[in-house]
Coordinates of C-alpha atoms in Angstrom, one line a residue:
M1232 CA 22.5 54.9 17.6
D1233 CA 19.2 53.9 15.9
N1234 CA 16.6 54.0 18.7
N1235 CA 14.1 52.1 16.5
K1236 CA 16.3 49.0 16.6
P1237 CA 14.9 46.1 18.8
K1238 CA 17.1 45.6 21.7
M1239 CA 19.3 42.6 21.3
R1240 CA 19.9 40.0 24.1
S1241 CA 23.6 40.5 23.5
Q1242 CA 23.3 44.2 24.7
E1243 CA 22.9 42.8 28.3
W1244 CA 26.6 42.2 27.8
F1245 CA 27.9 44.7 25.3
G1246 CA 25.4 47.6 25.7
R1247 CA 26.1 48.6 29.3
F1248 CA 28.5 51.2 30.5
D1249 CA 29.8 49.9 33.8
T1250 CA 32.5 47.6 35.0
L1251 CA 30.9 44.6 33.3
G1252 CA 30.3 46.3 30.0
F1253 CA 33.9 47.6 30.0
T1254 CA 35.2 44.1 30.7
H1255 CA 33.0 42.4 28.1
R1256 CA 34.0 44.8 25.3
S1257 CA 37.6 45.2 26.3
W1258 CA 38.5 41.6 26.3
M1259 CA 36.7 41.0 23.0
K1260 CA 38.8 43.8 21.5
N1261 CA 42.0 41.7 22.0
Q1262 CA 40.8 39.9 18.9
G1263 CA 40.8 43.2 17.0
Y1264 CA 37.0 44.0 17.1
P1265 CA 36.4 47.8 16.6
D1266 CA 33.9 49.8 18.7
H1267 CA 31.1 49.8 16.2
V1268 CA 30.5 46.0 16.3
F1269 CA 29.1 46.5 19.8
D1270 CA 26.5 49.0 18.6
G1271 CA 23.5 46.7 19.1
R1272 CA 23.7 44.6 15.9
P1273 CA 22.7 40.9 16.2
V1274 CA 25.4 38.7 17.6
I1275 CA 25.2 35.3 15.9
G1276 CA 26.7 32.2 17.4
I1277 CA 28.1 29.6 15.0
C1278 CA 27.9 26.3 16.8
N1279 CA 30.6 24.2 15.1
T1280 CA 30.7 20.4 15.6
W1281 CA 33.9 20.1 13.6
S1282 CA 36.4 17.6 14.8
E1283 CA 39.1 15.4 13.2
L1284 CA 37.6 12.6 15.3
T1285 CA 34.3 13.1 13.4
P1286 CA 35.4 12.7 9.7
C1287 CA 31.8 13.3 8.6
N1288 CA 32.2 16.9 9.9
G1289 CA 35.8 17.4 8.8
H1290 CA 34.9 20.2 6.3
F1291 CA 33.0 22.3 8.8
R1292 CA 35.7 24.9 9.2
I1293 CA 35.1 25.8 5.6
L1294 CA 31.4 25.9 6.0
A1295 CA 31.7 28.0 9.1
E1296 CA 33.7 30.6 7.1
F1297 CA 30.8 30.9 4.6
V1298 CA 28.3 31.3 7.4
R1299 CA 30.5 34.0 8.8
R1300 CA 30.5 35.8 5.4
G1301 CA 26.7 35.7 5.3
V1302 CA 26.3 37.1 8.9
Y1303 CA 28.7 40.0 8.1
E1304 CA 26.9 40.8 4.9
A1305 CA 23.6 41.0 6.7
G1306 CA 25.0 43.3 9.4
G1307 CA 25.5 40.9 12.2
L1308 CA 28.5 39.9 14.3
P1309 CA 29.4 36.2 14.0
L1310 CA 31.1 34.4 16.9
E1311 CA 32.1 30.8 16.3
F1312 CA 32.3 28.4 19.2
P1313 CA 33.2 24.7 19.3
A1314 CA 30.7 22.1 20.6
M1315 CA 31.2 18.4 21.6
S1316 CA 31.3 16.5 18.4
L1317 CA 29.9 12.9 18.3
G1318 CA 31.7 10.9 15.7
E1319 CA 29.7 7.8 15.0
I1320 CA 32.5 5.8 13.6
L1321 CA 35.1 6.2 16.3
M1322 CA 33.4 6.8 19.7
R1323 CA 33.1 3.9 22.1
P1324 CA 31.0 2.3 23.4
T1325 CA 28.4 4.3 21.3
T1326 CA 27.7 7.9 20.5
M1327 CA 24.1 7.5 21.9
L1328 CA 25.6 7.4 25.3
F1329 CA 26.8 11.0 24.8
R1330 CA 24.0 12.6 22.9
N1331 CA 22.4 14.0 26.0
L1332 CA 25.7 15.2 27.3
A1333 CA 26.4 17.1 24.1
S1334 CA 22.9 18.6 24.2
M1335 CA 23.5 19.9 27.7
E1336 CA 26.8 21.5 26.7
I1337 CA 25.2 23.2 23.7
E1338 CA 22.2 24.4 25.7
E1339 CA 24.5 26.0 28.4
L1340 CA 26.9 27.5 25.8
I1341 CA 24.0 29.2 24.0
R1342 CA 22.4 30.5 27.2
A1343 CA 25.5 31.6 29.0
N1344 CA 26.9 33.7 26.1
P1345 CA 25.9 37.0 24.5
L1346 CA 24.1 35.5 21.5
D1347 CA 21.0 36.7 19.8
G1348 CA 20.7 33.8 17.3
V1349 CA 22.5 30.6 16.5
V1350 CA 23.6 28.7 13.4
L1351 CA 24.0 25.0 14.1
L1352 CA 26.6 23.2 12.0
T1353 CA 25.5 19.5 12.0
G1354 CA 26.3 16.4 10.1
C1355 CA 27.2 13.0 11.6
D1356 CA 24.3 11.2 13.2
K1357 CA 24.0 12.5 16.8
T1358 CA 25.4 15.9 16.1
T1359 CA 22.0 16.9 14.7
P1360 CA 19.7 15.9 17.5
S1361 CA 22.1 16.9 20.2
C1362 CA 22.3 20.4 18.7
L1363 CA 18.6 20.7 18.2
M1364 CA 17.8 19.4 21.7
G1365 CA 20.2 21.9 23.2
A1366 CA 19.0 24.8 21.1
A1367 CA 15.3 23.9 21.7
S1368 CA 15.9 24.2 25.5
V1369 CA 17.0 27.8 25.0
D1370 CA 14.7 28.9 22.2
L1371 CA 16.6 31.6 20.4
P1372 CA 16.3 32.2 16.6
T1373 CA 18.1 29.2 15.1
I1374 CA 18.9 27.8 11.7
V1375 CA 20.7 24.6 10.8
V1376 CA 23.4 24.1 8.2
N1377 CA 24.0 20.4 7.7
G1378 CA 27.2 19.3 6.2
G1379 CA 25.8 17.2 3.3
P1380 CA 26.4 13.6 2.2
M1381 CA 29.5 12.1 0.6
L1382 CA 29.6 11.5 -3.1
N1383 CA 28.4 8.0 -4.2
G1384 CA 30.9 5.2 -3.4
K1385 CA 32.3 3.6 -6.5
F1386 CA 33.6 0.0 -6.5
R1387 CA 34.5 -1.9 -9.7
G1388 CA 32.0 -0.2 -11.9
R1389 CA 29.1 0.0 -9.5
D1390 CA 27.8 2.3 -6.8
I1391 CA 28.3 1.2 -3.2
G1392 CA 26.6 2.8 -0.2
S1393 CA 28.2 3.7 3.2
G1394 CA 27.1 1.3 5.9
T1395 CA 24.6 -0.7 3.7
D1396 CA 27.3 -2.3 1.6
V1397 CA 29.6 -2.6 4.6
W1398 CA 27.2 -5.2 6.1
R1399 CA 26.9 -7.0 2.7
L1400 CA 30.7 -7.0 2.1
S1401 CA 31.3 -8.2 5.7
D1402 CA 28.9 -11.1 5.3
D1403 CA 30.5 -12.0 1.9
L1404 CA 33.9 -12.0 3.5
R1405 CA 32.7 -14.2 6.4
V1406 CA 31.5 -16.9 4.0
G1407 CA 34.4 -16.6 1.6
A1408 CA 32.5 -15.0 -1.3
I1409 CA 35.2 -12.3 -1.5
T1410 CA 38.8 -12.1 -0.4
M1411 CA 40.4 -9.8 2.1
D1412 CA 42.1 -7.9 -0.8
D1413 CA 38.6 -7.3 -2.3
Y1414 CA 37.4 -6.2 1.1
L1415 CA 40.2 -3.7 1.7
E1416 CA 39.9 -2.3 -1.9
A1417 CA 36.2 -1.5 -1.3
E1418 CA 37.2 0.3 2.0
S1419 CA 38.9 3.1 0.0
C1420 CA 36.2 3.2 -2.6
M1421 CA 33.3 3.8 -0.3
S1422 CA 34.3 7.0 1.4
R1423 CA 35.8 9.3 -1.2
S1424 CA 34.8 12.8 -0.3
D1425 CA 33.8 15.1 2.5
G1426 CA 30.4 14.4 4.1
H1427 CA 28.3 12.0 6.0
C1428 CA 26.9 8.6 4.9
M1429 CA 25.3 8.9 1.4
T1430 CA 22.7 6.2 2.1
M1431 CA 19.4 7.0 3.8
G1432 CA 21.1 6.3 7.1
T1433 CA 20.7 8.3 10.3
A1434 CA 22.8 11.3 9.2
S1435 CA 20.8 11.7 5.9
T1436 CA 17.6 11.0 7.8
M1437 CA 18.5 13.8 10.3
A1438 CA 19.3 16.1 7.4
C1439 CA 15.8 15.4 5.9
M1440 CA 14.3 15.8 9.3
V1441 CA 15.5 19.3 9.9
E1442 CA 14.5 20.4 6.4
A1443 CA 11.1 18.8 7.0
L1444 CA 10.8 20.6 10.3
G1445 CA 11.5 23.9 8.5
L1446 CA 14.8 24.5 10.2
T1447 CA 17.0 24.8 7.1
L1448 CA 16.7 26.7 3.9
P1449 CA 14.8 24.7 1.2
G1450 CA 16.7 22.0 -0.5
A1451 CA 19.4 21.8 2.1
A1452 CA 19.2 18.1 3.0
A1453 CA 20.6 16.4 -0.1
I1454 CA 23.3 18.8 -1.5
P1455 CA 26.5 16.8 -1.5
A1456 CA 29.2 18.1 0.8
A1457 CA 31.6 18.4 -2.1
D1458 CA 29.2 20.5 -4.2
S1459 CA 29.9 24.3 -4.2
R1460 CA 26.2 24.8 -3.6
R1461 CA 26.7 23.5 0.0
R1462 CA 28.9 26.5 0.7
K1463 CA 26.4 28.9 -1.0
L1464 CA 23.7 27.5 1.3
A1465 CA 26.0 28.2 4.3
Q1466 CA 26.4 31.8 3.3
L1467 CA 22.7 32.3 2.7
S1468 CA 22.0 30.8 6.0
G1469 CA 24.3 33.2 7.7
Q1470 CA 22.4 36.1 6.0
R1471 CA 19.1 34.7 7.0
I1472 CA 19.8 34.1 10.7
V1473 CA 20.4 37.9 11.1
E1474 CA 17.0 38.6 9.6
M1475 CA 15.4 35.9 11.9
V1476 CA 16.8 37.7 14.9
K1477 CA 15.3 41.0 13.8
E1478 CA 12.0 39.2 13.2
D1479 CA 12.2 37.3 16.5
L1480 CA 11.5 34.1 14.6
R1481 CA 12.4 31.7 17.4
L1482 CA 12.8 28.0 17.3
S1483 CA 9.5 27.4 19.1
H1484 CA 7.7 29.3 16.4
I1485 CA 8.9 26.7 13.9
L1486 CA 9.2 23.5 15.9
T1487 CA 5.4 23.2 16.5
R1488 CA 3.4 20.0 16.8
P1489 CA 2.2 20.4 13.1
A1490 CA 5.9 20.6 12.1
L1491 CA 6.7 17.5 14.1
E1492 CA 3.7 15.7 12.4
N1493 CA 5.0 16.7 9.0
A1494 CA 8.4 15.4 9.8
I1495 CA 7.0 12.0 10.8
K1496 CA 5.1 11.7 7.5
I1497 CA 8.1 12.9 5.4
N1498 CA 10.4 10.5 7.2
A1499 CA 8.1 7.6 6.2
A1500 CA 8.1 8.7 2.6
V1501 CA 11.9 8.8 2.4
G1502 CA 12.4 5.5 4.2
G1503 CA 14.3 7.2 7.1
S1504 CA 16.2 5.6 9.9
T1505 CA 14.6 4.1 13.0
N1506 CA 16.8 6.4 15.0
F1507 CA 14.5 9.2 13.9
V1508 CA 11.9 8.1 16.4
L1509 CA 14.2 8.4 19.4
H1510 CA 15.6 11.8 18.4
L1511 CA 12.2 13.4 17.5
L1512 CA 10.7 12.2 20.8
A1513 CA 13.6 13.8 22.7
I1514 CA 13.3 17.1 20.7
A1515 CA 9.6 17.2 21.4
G1516 CA 10.2 16.6 25.1
R1517 CA 12.5 19.6 25.2
L1518 CA 9.7 21.7 23.7
G1519 CA 7.1 20.4 26.1
I1520 CA 5.2 18.8 23.2
D1521 CA 3.4 15.5 24.0
L1522 CA 4.6 13.2 21.3
T1523 CA 4.2 9.4 21.7
L1524 CA 5.0 6.2 19.8
D1525 CA 1.3 6.1 18.8
D1526 CA 1.8 9.3 16.8
F1527 CA 4.5 7.7 14.8
D1528 CA 2.4 4.7 14.0
Q1529 CA -0.8 6.6 13.2
L1530 CA 0.9 9.3 11.1
G1531 CA 3.7 7.4 9.5
S1532 CA 3.2 3.7 9.2
R1533 CA 0.8 3.8 6.3
M1534 CA 2.6 6.5 4.3
P1535 CA 3.8 5.4 0.9
L1536 CA 7.6 5.0 0.3
L1537 CA 8.5 7.6 -2.4
V1538 CA 12.3 7.5 -2.3
N1539 CA 14.3 4.7 -3.7
L1540 CA 17.5 4.9 -1.6
M1541 CA 19.6 2.3 0.2
P1542 CA 19.0 0.5 2.5
S1543 CA 15.3 0.3 1.4
G1544 CA 16.1 0.8 -2.3
E1545 CA 18.9 1.1 -4.8
F1546 CA 20.1 4.7 -5.1
L1547 CA 22.1 7.1 -3.0
M1548 CA 21.9 10.7 -1.7
E1549 CA 23.8 12.2 -4.7
D1550 CA 21.2 10.7 -7.0
F1551 CA 18.5 12.0 -4.7
F1552 CA 19.8 15.5 -5.0
Y1553 CA 20.0 15.4 -8.8
A1554 CA 16.4 14.0 -8.9
G1555 CA 15.1 17.0 -7.0
G1556 CA 15.9 16.3 -3.3
L1557 CA 13.5 16.6 -0.4
P1558 CA 11.4 19.5 -2.0
A1559 CA 10.2 17.1 -4.7
V1560 CA 9.1 14.7 -2.0
I1561 CA 7.3 17.3 0.0
R1562 CA 5.5 18.6 -3.0
E1563 CA 4.1 15.1 -3.6
L1564 CA 3.0 14.9 0.0
H1565 CA 1.2 18.3 0.1
A1566 CA -2.2 16.8 0.6
H1567 CA -1.0 14.9 3.7
L1568 CA 0.9 17.7 5.4
H1569 CA 0.2 20.8 7.5
Q1570 CA 0.9 23.1 4.6
D1571 CA 0.9 26.3 6.7
A1572 CA 3.8 25.2 8.9
I1573 CA 6.3 28.1 8.9
T1574 CA 10.0 27.6 8.0
V1575 CA 13.2 29.6 8.7
N1576 CA 12.9 31.7 5.5
G1577 CA 9.5 33.0 6.7
Q1578 CA 7.6 31.0 4.1
T1579 CA 5.4 28.0 4.7
I1580 CA 6.5 24.5 3.7
A1581 CA 4.0 24.5 0.9
Q1582 CA 5.2 27.8 -0.5
N1583 CA 8.8 26.6 -0.5
T1584 CA 7.9 23.5 -2.5
E1585 CA 4.9 24.4 -4.7
N1586 CA 7.0 24.4 -7.9
A1587 CA 9.6 21.8 -6.8
P1588 CA 10.6 19.6 -9.9
N1589 CA 11.2 15.9 -10.0
Y1590 CA 13.8 15.0 -12.5
N1591 CA 14.0 11.3 -12.0
A1592 CA 11.0 9.1 -11.3
E1593 CA 13.2 6.1 -10.7
V1594 CA 14.6 7.9 -7.6
I1595 CA 11.5 9.9 -6.4
A1596 CA 8.1 8.3 -7.1
A1597 CA 4.8 10.1 -7.6
L1598 CA 2.3 9.7 -4.8
D1599 CA 0.0 7.6 -6.9
K1600 CA 2.8 5.3 -8.0
P1601 CA 4.9 4.7 -4.9
F1602 CA 7.7 2.2 -4.6
Q1603 CA 6.1 0.5 -1.7
V1604 CA 2.9 1.1 0.4
D1605 CA 2.3 0.7 4.2
V1606 CA 6.0 0.3 5.0
G1607 CA 6.6 3.3 7.3
L1608 CA 8.1 2.7 10.7
T1609 CA 5.7 0.5 12.6
V1610 CA 5.1 0.4 16.4
L1611 CA 4.7 -3.1 17.8
R1612 CA 2.8 -3.9 21.0
G1613 CA 2.5 -7.1 23.1
N1614 CA 3.6 -8.8 26.2
L1615 CA 7.2 -8.7 24.9
C1616 CA 7.2 -5.0 24.6
E1617 CA 4.6 -3.4 26.9
Q1618 CA 5.9 0.1 26.2
G1619 CA 6.4 -0.6 22.5
A1620 CA 9.0 -1.7 20.0
I1621 CA 9.9 -0.5 16.4
I1622 CA 10.4 -2.2 13.1
K1623 CA 11.2 -0.8 9.6
P1624 CA 9.2 -2.8 7.1
S1625 CA 10.7 -1.1 4.1
A1626 CA 14.1 -2.6 5.0
A1627 CA 12.7 -6.0 6.0
T1628 CA 12.0 -9.3 4.2
P1629 CA 8.2 -9.4 3.4
K1630 CA 7.7 -13.1 4.2
L1631 CA 9.1 -12.6 7.7
L1632 CA 6.7 -9.8 8.6
R1633 CA 4.3 -12.5 9.9
H1634 CA 6.3 -15.2 11.5
R1635 CA 6.3 -17.6 14.5
G1636 CA 9.6 -19.1 15.6
R1637 CA 11.7 -20.6 18.3
A1638 CA 13.9 -18.2 20.3
V1639 CA 17.6 -18.4 20.4
V1640 CA 18.7 -16.1 23.2
F1641 CA 22.0 -14.2 23.8
S1642 CA 22.2 -12.6 27.3
D1643 CA 24.4 -9.7 26.1
Y1644 CA 26.6 -8.7 23.2
E1645 CA 29.6 -10.5 24.5
D1646 CA 27.6 -13.7 24.8
Y1647 CA 26.4 -13.2 21.2
E1648 CA 30.0 -12.7 19.9
A1649 CA 31.2 -15.8 21.7
R1650 CA 28.5 -18.1 20.4
I1651 CA 27.0 -16.9 17.1
D1652 CA 29.4 -18.8 14.9
L1653 CA 29.8 -22.0 17.0
P1654 CA 29.1 -25.0 14.7
D1655 CA 26.9 -26.6 17.4
L1656 CA 24.7 -23.5 18.0
D1657 CA 21.1 -24.9 18.0
V1658 CA 19.6 -22.6 15.3
D1659 CA 17.8 -22.9 12.0
P1660 CA 16.5 -20.3 9.5
D1661 CA 13.0 -20.2 11.2
C1662 CA 14.4 -19.3 14.6
I1663 CA 14.1 -15.8 16.1
L1664 CA 17.4 -14.4 17.4
V1665 CA 17.0 -12.5 20.7
L1666 CA 19.7 -10.2 22.1
Q1667 CA 19.3 -8.9 25.7
N1668 CA 20.9 -6.2 27.7
V1669 CA 21.9 -3.8 24.9
G1670 CA 19.4 -1.0 25.8
P1671 CA 19.9 2.4 27.3
K1672 CA 21.0 1.1 30.7
G1673 CA 22.0 -2.4 29.7
Y1674 CA 24.9 -1.7 27.4
P1675 CA 24.9 1.3 28.4
G1676 CA 24.0 3.8 25.7
M1677 CA 21.7 1.7 23.4
P1678 CA 24.3 0.9 20.7
E1679 CA 23.5 0.1 17.0
V1680 CA 23.9 -3.6 17.3
G1681 CA 20.2 -4.6 16.7
N1682 CA 21.1 -5.7 13.1
F1683 CA 23.6 -8.2 14.5
H1684 CA 25.1 -10.7 12.0
L1685 CA 23.4 -14.0 11.3
P1686 CA 25.1 -17.3 12.2
K1687 CA 27.9 -18.1 9.8
K1688 CA 26.7 -21.6 9.2
L1689 CA 23.3 -20.2 8.0
L1690 CA 24.9 -17.6 5.8
A1691 CA 26.8 -20.4 4.1
Q1692 CA 23.5 -22.1 3.4
G1693 CA 22.3 -18.9 1.6
V1694 CA 20.2 -17.5 4.4
T1695 CA 20.2 -13.7 4.1
D1696 CA 17.7 -12.6 6.8
M1697 CA 16.2 -13.8 10.1
I1698 CA 14.0 -12.0 12.7
R1699 CA 16.2 -10.3 15.3
I1700 CA 14.8 -8.8 18.5
S1701 CA 16.6 -6.6 20.9
D1702 CA 16.4 -3.4 23.1
A1703 CA 19.2 -1.9 21.0
R1704 CA 19.2 0.5 18.0
M1705 CA 20.1 -0.2 14.4
S1706 CA 22.2 1.9 12.0
G1707 CA 20.1 3.8 9.6
T1708 CA 22.2 2.3 6.8
A1709 CA 21.3 -1.3 7.9
F1710 CA 18.6 -3.6 6.7
G1711 CA 16.8 -6.8 7.8
T1712 CA 13.7 -7.9 9.7
V1713 CA 14.9 -6.3 12.9
V1714 CA 12.8 -5.5 15.9
L1715 CA 14.3 -2.6 17.9
H1716 CA 13.9 -0.3 20.9
T1717 CA 12.0 -2.9 22.9
A1718 CA 10.7 -1.3 26.0
P1719 CA 11.0 -1.7 28.9
E1720 CA 14.6 -2.9 28.3
A1721 CA 16.0 -6.1 29.7
A1722 CA 18.3 -4.4 32.1
I1723 CA 15.4 -3.0 34.2
G1724 CA 13.4 -6.2 34.1
G1725 CA 11.4 -5.8 30.9
T1726 CA 9.9 -9.0 29.6
L1727 CA 12.7 -9.2 27.1
A1728 CA 14.9 -10.2 30.0
L1729 CA 12.7 -13.2 30.7
V1730 CA 12.9 -14.8 27.2
Q1731 CA 14.6 -18.2 27.3
D1732 CA 15.9 -20.5 24.6
G1733 CA 13.1 -22.5 23.0
D1734 CA 10.3 -20.0 23.8
I1735 CA 8.0 -19.4 20.9
I1736 CA 7.7 -15.8 19.7
E1737 CA 5.1 -14.4 17.3
L1738 CA 5.8 -11.4 15.1
D1739 CA 2.8 -9.9 13.3
V1740 CA 3.8 -6.6 11.8
P1741 CA 0.5 -5.9 9.9
G1742 CA -1.3 -6.6 13.3
R1743 CA 1.3 -4.5 15.2
R1744 CA 1.9 -7.4 17.6
L1745 CA 5.0 -8.9 19.2
H1746 CA 4.0 -11.8 21.6
L1747 CA 5.9 -14.2 23.7
E1748 CA 3.9 -17.5 23.9
V1749 CA 4.6 -18.1 27.6
S1750 CA 1.9 -18.2 30.2
D1751 CA 1.4 -15.3 32.6
E1752 CA 2.0 -17.6 35.5
E1753 CA 5.4 -18.7 34.1
L1754 CA 6.3 -15.1 33.4
V1755 CA 5.5 -14.2 37.0
R1756 CA 7.8 -17.1 38.2
R1757 CA 10.6 -16.0 35.9
R1758 CA 10.3 -12.4 37.0
A1759 CA 10.5 -13.3 40.6
A1760 CA 13.8 -15.2 39.9
W1761 CA 15.3 -12.4 37.8
Q1762 CA 18.1 -10.4 39.2
P1763 CA 19.4 -7.0 37.9
R1764 CA 23.0 -6.8 36.9
P1765 CA 25.4 -4.6 38.9
P1766 CA 25.7 -1.0 37.5
H1767 CA 28.3 -0.3 34.8
S1768 CA 29.7 2.6 36.8
E1769 CA 29.2 4.3 40.1
R1770 CA 31.0 7.6 39.3
G1771 CA 31.1 10.3 36.7
Y1772 CA 28.9 10.8 33.7
V1773 CA 28.0 7.2 33.1
S1774 CA 26.6 7.0 36.7
L1775 CA 24.5 10.1 36.0
Y1776 CA 23.4 8.6 32.7
L1777 CA 22.3 5.3 34.3
E1778 CA 20.4 7.2 37.0
H1779 CA 18.4 9.5 34.8
V1780 CA 18.1 8.1 31.3
Q1781 CA 14.6 7.4 30.0
Q1782 CA 13.4 4.4 28.1
A1783 CA 13.2 4.2 24.3
D1784 CA 9.5 5.0 24.1
Q1785 CA 10.3 8.4 25.7
G1786 CA 13.3 9.2 23.5
V1787 CA 16.2 8.2 25.8
D1788 CA 16.7 11.7 27.1
F1789 CA 17.4 12.5 30.7
D1790 CA 14.3 13.0 32.9
F1791 CA 15.6 16.3 34.3
L1792 CA 16.0 17.8 30.8
V1793 CA 12.4 17.5 29.7
G1794 CA 10.9 21.0 29.1
K1795 CA 12.8 24.1 28.0
S1796 CA 14.4 26.7 30.4
G1797 CA 14.5 29.6 28.0
A1798 CA 17.3 32.1 27.4
A1799 CA 17.4 34.0 30.6
V1800 CA 20.5 33.8 32.8
A1801 CA 20.3 34.0 36.6
H1802 CA 22.9 36.7 37.2
G1803 CA 24.9 39.2 35.2
N1804 CA 28.0 39.3 37.2
H1805 CA 31.0 37.0 37.9

């Protein structure tokens, strides 16, 4: 044995010569492992969120094999393990209900097993934050391999984007602009390869987030899932994690406050999803970093939009990759970033991108010629959202960013579905649609229904956007003048619960204001009359969720998960 080797955490299992050591090694040998793999080399966990119920991650068995190759090449021992996979498309009522549960599973799997470092295979929306939240709570050397976006959708000679064009096609179908045959044909043309949504939806935003944080190898975010360079990236990541373990380059050395601030600015420049706010707040909470909504507003809201991708623009992730990907954006932003933030390859974010080329200025703009200015995610304050609300100006209608209108209120999503298309619904294009009780506790799980459809009779008149306000989330692929994450939510008695039909609401995005024009005295009267709804469940996980989930301005994590516990285990025996 080489006595100069740093002692690995896994040696607490495999390096002892007693009953436990015998047991740990012997049972592993039933898989054919020879004696020498227990000699103190780094043991690398491959956390695989593959599932046939998560089609965005359906190719992860292949990626895991390439990670495994890289680990072996670098002298490590790879051990793959499954983790709860959150499939955005199929899970009900919403994957956000289960993000914290998945993070708890991942945290405990990493801590409880003989692992020295971890490779996280992530793709579909919540698989990325759940993996990062869990890994951050343990704080081992960690690298992310994201699965990559699908190839561009192709429908009748034009590109179509996942999610973004679903909303457009669905509205066209509702008003008779296309037939059901047209609609079903587009269904097969949109999703035509492995990978996650190829718009700048939440999955792509999360891929950009982890690269911006320094947790992937450079250029990882935009490589299409079907491109062979995605497999190459996985193999190189497997090699690199072994080196990270030897260097003791832990997650907390990379996920610093400067790295979080960089991610906020980069997210604004790419036109990232509003879900970014919730997930980064939760990740920061696990690290014990004090991050607030004000940080997002101060750091990101006035950043220029440099990436021309749906839903804020016209192109898709495949085009973004060919144009230069995230490194080209980061290079443009150098003057705005903490350039000395370290990344998983041991280099700084500036060193990784100093020579990054931009091959297409129609997709990635120069800093002095942005596509839009002052359109980063904006935090609203006012008596309707005492703890804040979020809007994405880059995906909104400019003329609605300052607007005053009459409220049309839906008490929950079922009420909305029952009444939105009624011919006698008292609504006009200047109204503000308000949806209550779709927040973390109210739904429960804070679903992506904030971009709810407009009344059919207004769509038929050519209306394409209206202000919508809720305590829900919105798909990153969606668009519209949509106020989200209103806190406190309606279900716990936030002012949103007190809004009534006919109330006047003022939205002033440049002024960061969301105001309900109702007197304080009337609000006191309404609050006294308000009654909470009965809990959705009194047993099992949902009951735990309802008792401990935080509000949107805190990241919707569980209160008892804030702060990391580290990698130590309490006992070494059974």
